[in-house]
Amino acid sequence: MDGKAAGAPPDFHFYPMDLYDPEDRLHPFPEGATQTGREAYAEMAEEASEPGGVALGKAPRAQEEEVDELVHLYALGGAGEWGSELADGSAPCAEVPEHLPLGAQRDWRGEAGERSCPGWGAAGPGRDLREAYGYAHGRASEEYECYVIPEEEDEDEAALVFCVTCKAPVRALEVSDEHGEHEVTALDKALESAKDEVHKNMFKLEKQILEMENFANHLEEVFITVEENFGRQEQNFESHYNEILETLAQKYEEKMQALGEKKKAKLEALYGQLVGCGENLDTCKELMETIEEMCHEEKVDFIKDAVAMADRLGKFLNTDTDVEITTQPDFEDQTLDFSDVEQLMCSLHTLPAPSAPVINPQAPNSATGSSVRVCWSLYSDDTVESYQLSYRPVRDSAPGKDQAAPSPPIIKSKEIQSCEEAALICWESGNLNPVDSYTVELTQVETPEASGVTESVVGIPACESLVQLQPRQSYTMSVRALNMGGPSARSDPVTVHTTGSRFPLNQHTCHPWLTVADDGFTVVRSEREAPPKEPLPGNTRFSRCVAIMGNLIPVRGRHYWEVEVDERADYTVGVAFDDVPKEEDLGANRLSWCMRHRFASSRHEYEFLHNKATPGIRITVSPRKIGILLDYENSKLSFFNVDISQHLYTFSCQLHGFVHPCFSLEKPGRLRIRNGIAMPTHVTFY
């Protein structure tokens, strides 16, 4: 687009400068002046490198001279060279380029938007030419409020090298000056080297982070272990301390009783001597008085009485009189034997022996021709330093040549004990032939989650085995006997469930007045008392308390069972150690914890007994079904009213060993035990 001023010479034209379309516009400047900053910088650098060349700092001065020359060439300097007006008196003007920046358009137009040329400014077109030239060469314009950002590649190309000594990028021109004696390398090479170093450091940092996380996890495990060990030691100290106090109290009572008996014997002996001495003294006084009376008698009477008195005096004087004290007033030194107390004190510094580990079922493909992989589990409450693994080699001989194979064992299905983590099964050998060991084979009952793979526990020396299992599953188990003649056939299989805790009642502890129903879980005391049974050896049967024990599996953890009761029955339920005195009531000693109910005159009385002590607790709703939670991990025993999900009471027990469920009926009635059931939700919070 071009414009022509009114009254201007016919061949005179204005060509607006399109600073954004250099290919379509007319170039009024010499080609040498339109170099890019990079080319101009390179040219000036070459001139500066030549002898007598112009320094780089003088480039702006040369640029100003060049602009002045262009202004003079095109007569844009002012009135002296072109005049303030054209020949016809009008000022030159041009169309405003629409593609200029807003600031530029504002200066190209007049204040009233007329098509005139006041936008050239008071200094004339030369000033605008200088600014346009500077704009084309990348210089900022204060009036147009715009600038050109130099290309990044100019700076990248300018910083072509990297000074290793200064650890900074430098321009190639500065190498010979400030960095002449420094170690210099290519920038790309330095960049790659820096990236490699950063990656190495990042890898080391990630490794250190992983190590610190592992160390923190280990510290956390150690922290928890210290807390658990401290808790066990605290319970151990408390148990031993109570035992020491009981021993000291017992010794005190024994010594005081022995001392009292010695005191009584001494006093009785002294009293006997005192009585004898008094009798002799009275006899002597009587004889003296009689003799004095005889002396005042007539001769004939005196002679008669003297003969009789002489005989009497002779007999009395010939009688030995004990004038020595048979009992000394002082007591012998009582040497107190505290050897057992010292032994208990020494035991405070030792850890209790851990429970026997439980061998896990042998996994498939866990044995080779020269090795076998054995895994076992340990109770979390035990502190173990090392393990001792024993094995027995079996002679390699052909089966059936030297010895006949054994008969299959018979599993005692009614005596199976189980919980969610394990099962204890017992069997009878039923063999006349010797048996070297037994093998338990178990198969998980087919479920969508189970694979049905058969596993084996081998090398069992006795007729029972504690097998580790998965919770809330069902297993089919059988047993084989093994000797040099080979393995026997499988026993009849039994099904074991690991939902809740399942235990049988121990008939050997049953009081004679109690009977167990055919279902094995109902205890009955009838109106008619049964004839006394022959006592079993070892005081295993309750004799005073009409009670019976259950055989709970010896596995630590949490065990739960329920007891259905009659509201009007007098009953006691709880737990006790195996060596609880059978001639005492439950709860009357330190070896049992129980809940007792008595019904009299339409009133219910509940007690939670341990060592004859009970807290003052009142129960408003009489339970018909009592839930019992035994928690070995936290050493607690809790009771619940199952029908209304109510917590009744919790004992804090010192469970240094395994306890067994106990059930007692003080009057005729019945109790039904429900075990092998899942733990209710409200129980899990305790």
XYZ file of C-alpha atoms in Angstrom, residues 92-385:
294
model
C 3.796 15.149 3.625
C 1.698 12.373 5.080
C 1.081 8.680 4.577
C -1.389 5.940 5.378
C -1.015 4.492 8.860
C 0.081 0.851 8.621
C -2.584 -1.234 10.324
C -0.152 -3.947 11.334
C 2.020 -1.729 13.517
C 1.808 -2.069 17.271
C -0.857 -0.077 19.052
C 1.680 2.364 20.401
C 3.102 2.866 16.938
C -0.347 3.469 15.430
C -1.076 6.055 18.077
C 2.055 7.989 17.123
C 1.497 7.704 13.409
C -1.950 9.299 13.682
C -2.752 12.754 14.832
C -4.475 13.604 18.083
C -7.893 14.089 16.309
C -7.406 11.062 14.039
C -6.935 13.249 10.954
C -4.815 12.156 8.050
C -1.889 14.393 8.780
C 1.747 13.921 9.717
C 2.105 15.296 13.219
C 2.889 11.742 14.304
C 6.372 12.248 12.985
C 6.997 14.197 16.122
C 8.376 17.594 16.799
C 11.881 16.504 15.948
C 10.885 15.520 12.459
C 11.091 12.327 10.443
C 14.782 11.861 11.163
C 14.039 10.903 14.702
C 11.500 8.327 13.607
C 13.888 6.955 11.079
C 16.467 6.504 13.752
C 13.993 4.677 15.944
C 12.786 2.479 13.070
C 16.356 1.642 12.229
C 17.073 0.807 15.797
C 13.890 -1.307 15.916
C 15.058 -3.284 12.888
C 18.423 -3.864 14.598
C 16.886 -5.141 17.787
C 17.021 -1.901 19.795
C 14.224 -0.985 22.167
C 12.016 1.980 21.349
C 10.940 4.077 24.288
C 8.070 5.673 22.351
C 6.711 2.469 20.796
C 7.065 0.568 24.069
C 8.241 -2.593 22.347
C 11.472 -4.514 22.012
C 12.860 -7.530 20.242
C 14.068 -10.493 22.364
C 17.392 -11.710 21.062
C 17.359 -15.317 19.920
C 18.479 -17.896 22.483
C 20.715 -19.551 19.990
C 22.831 -16.379 19.944
C 23.648 -16.818 23.643
C 24.148 -20.572 23.228
C 26.502 -20.054 20.360
C 28.272 -17.281 22.206
C 28.885 -19.619 25.227
C 30.493 -22.425 23.273
C 32.938 -23.668 25.895
C 32.942 -24.596 29.567
C 35.686 -23.642 31.971
C 36.348 -26.628 34.222
C 38.474 -24.571 36.597
C 35.829 -21.915 37.175
C 32.967 -24.396 36.714
C 31.065 -21.921 34.522
C 30.250 -21.522 30.800
C 32.295 -18.836 29.007
C 32.357 -17.310 25.585
C 34.935 -18.456 23.167
C 36.311 -14.908 22.913
C 37.017 -14.841 26.646
C 39.116 -18.020 26.660
C 42.330 -16.292 25.692
C 41.874 -13.469 28.202
C 40.618 -14.507 31.631
C 40.620 -18.291 31.130
C 43.754 -18.736 29.070
C 45.463 -21.087 31.536
C 42.274 -22.831 32.697
C 41.067 -26.265 31.645
C 38.386 -25.795 28.994
C 36.105 -28.340 27.382
C 33.197 -28.332 24.956
C 29.895 -27.178 26.392
C 28.004 -30.273 25.155
C 30.591 -32.546 26.713
C 30.452 -30.631 29.981
C 26.660 -30.801 29.909
C 26.664 -34.576 29.419
C 29.229 -34.980 32.170
C 27.115 -32.856 34.530
C 24.014 -34.874 33.690
C 25.853 -38.130 34.382
C 27.078 -36.787 37.693
C 23.566 -35.675 38.641
C 22.149 -39.081 37.716
C 24.807 -40.827 39.795
C 24.026 -38.620 42.767
C 20.297 -39.227 42.313
C 20.914 -42.986 42.273
C 23.010 -42.706 45.443
C 20.315 -40.556 47.035
C 17.587 -43.073 46.163
C 19.735 -45.861 47.578
C 20.314 -43.883 50.757
C 16.589 -43.146 51.048
C 15.820 -46.854 50.689
C 18.416 -47.728 53.300
C 17.050 -45.113 55.692
C 13.488 -46.379 55.192
C 14.609 -49.944 55.875
C 16.526 -48.763 58.893
C 13.474 -46.848 60.132
C 11.315 -49.956 59.697
C 13.896 -51.994 61.567
C 13.964 -49.400 64.341
C 10.188 -49.555 64.537
C 10.291 -53.351 64.808
C 12.950 -53.126 67.509
C 10.872 -50.502 69.310
C 7.815 -52.753 69.277
C 9.912 -55.743 70.343
C 11.354 -53.771 73.260
C 7.861 -52.814 74.360
C 6.650 -56.411 74.116
C 9.690 -57.786 75.912
C 9.314 -55.164 78.626
C 5.665 -56.087 79.052
C 6.543 -59.759 79.377
C 9.360 -58.985 81.799
C 7.033 -56.794 83.833
C 4.483 -59.579 84.058
C 7.254 -62.043 84.880
C 8.597 -59.810 87.657
C 5.149 -59.253 89.075
C 4.433 -62.987 89.060
C 7.755 -63.803 90.717
C 7.347 -60.968 93.196
C 3.948 -62.267 94.270
C 5.370 -65.754 94.488
C 8.238 -64.514 96.668
C 5.824 -62.683 98.944
C 3.677 -65.792 99.255
C 6.753 -67.884 100.033
C 7.925 -65.419 102.669
C 4.476 -65.268 104.227
C 4.306 -69.051 104.305
C 7.742 -69.284 105.915
C 6.746 -66.654 108.466
C 3.655 -68.604 109.427
C 5.627 -71.847 109.648
C 8.338 -70.329 111.834
C 5.847 -68.577 114.088
C 3.899 -71.806 114.517
C 7.058 -73.766 115.370
C 8.139 -71.075 117.815
C 4.743 -71.125 119.500
C 4.888 -74.893 119.899
C 8.325 -74.671 121.527
C 7.108 -71.934 123.847
C 4.133 -74.033 124.890
C 6.316 -77.072 125.577
C 8.744 -75.089 127.733
C 5.985 -73.469 129.756
C 4.225 -76.783 130.329
C 7.457 -78.405 131.524
C 8.238 -75.541 133.889
C 4.717 -75.547 135.206
C 4.926 -79.275 135.935
C 8.146 -78.784 137.873
C 6.618 -75.916 139.766
C 3.611 -78.000 140.784
C 5.845 -80.900 141.946
C 8.032 -78.558 143.924
C 4.967 -77.137 145.689
C 3.708 -80.576 146.607
C 7.062 -81.559 148.106
C 7.173 -78.335 150.061
C 3.730 -78.923 151.504
C 4.730 -82.471 152.561
C 7.832 -81.185 154.284
C 5.865 -78.574 156.238
C 3.316 -81.180 157.303
C 6.021 -83.525 158.598
C 7.649 -80.690 160.553
C 4.423 -79.798 162.246
C 3.725 -83.436 163.128
C 7.172 -83.869 164.662
C 6.751 -80.731 166.742
C 3.464 -82.022 168.105
C 5.073 -85.378 168.963
C 7.725 -83.663 171.007
C 5.069 -82.365 173.428
C 3.481 -85.822 173.984
C 4.088 -88.271 176.843
C 6.932 -90.702 176.545
C 4.758 -93.700 175.853
C 2.754 -91.892 173.139
C 5.903 -90.307 171.706
C 7.566 -93.680 171.325
C 4.556 -95.121 169.581
C 4.243 -92.182 167.169
C 8.004 -91.930 166.648
C 8.222 -95.416 165.191
C 5.544 -94.646 162.620
C 6.997 -91.208 161.889
C 10.435 -92.695 161.379
C 9.104 -95.015 158.720
C 7.291 -92.152 157.037
C 10.286 -89.863 157.173
C 12.505 -92.608 155.776
C 10.273 -93.151 152.793
C 9.970 -89.401 152.123
C 13.651 -88.734 152.406
C 14.528 -91.685 150.210
C 12.341 -90.218 147.439
C 14.447 -88.297 144.871
C 13.414 -84.700 144.617
C 14.040 -83.017 141.222
C 15.599 -79.677 142.022
C 17.150 -79.028 138.593
C 15.400 -76.956 135.918
C 14.743 -79.228 133.001
C 13.841 -76.405 130.597
C 16.115 -73.467 129.986
C 14.523 -70.042 129.552
C 16.434 -69.130 126.403
C 15.471 -70.356 122.930
C 17.676 -71.907 120.366
C 18.717 -69.794 117.399
C 16.249 -70.355 114.596
C 18.163 -70.595 111.346
C 15.925 -69.445 108.520
C 16.321 -71.309 105.269
C 15.789 -68.881 102.405
C 17.326 -71.046 99.712
C 14.054 -71.339 97.833
C 13.523 -67.580 98.131
C 17.024 -66.972 96.806
C 16.274 -69.316 93.949
C 13.160 -67.318 93.153
C 15.156 -64.089 93.347
C 17.731 -65.474 90.952
C 14.987 -66.527 88.566
C 13.987 -62.888 88.182
C 17.045 -62.356 86.022
C 16.281 -65.237 83.696
C 13.756 -65.504 80.893
C 11.130 -68.231 81.016
C 11.643 -71.191 78.744
C 9.822 -70.750 75.430
C 7.030 -72.996 74.319
C 7.749 -75.818 71.920
C 7.671 -74.671 68.287
C 5.020 -76.047 65.989
C 6.233 -77.666 62.762
C 4.301 -76.355 59.786
C 2.851 -78.753 57.216
C 5.379 -79.839 54.651
C 4.845 -77.925 51.439
C 4.920 -79.719 48.084
C 8.333 -79.953 46.400
C 10.097 -78.924 49.622
C 12.444 -81.923 49.658
C 15.196 -83.024 47.310
C 17.505 -86.016 47.198
C 19.951 -84.324 49.584
C 17.936 -81.730 51.537
C 14.573 -80.990 53.076
C 13.054 -77.648 54.001
C 11.539 -77.533 57.494
C 9.433 -74.599 58.695
C 7.963 -73.998 62.113
C 6.052 -71.354 64.031
C 6.707 -69.815 67.425
C 4.378 -68.060 69.794
C 4.795 -64.291 69.723
C 5.112 -64.028 73.528
C 8.321 -66.073 73.653
C 11.828 -64.665 73.453
C 14.107 -67.007 71.486
C 17.844 -66.760 70.890
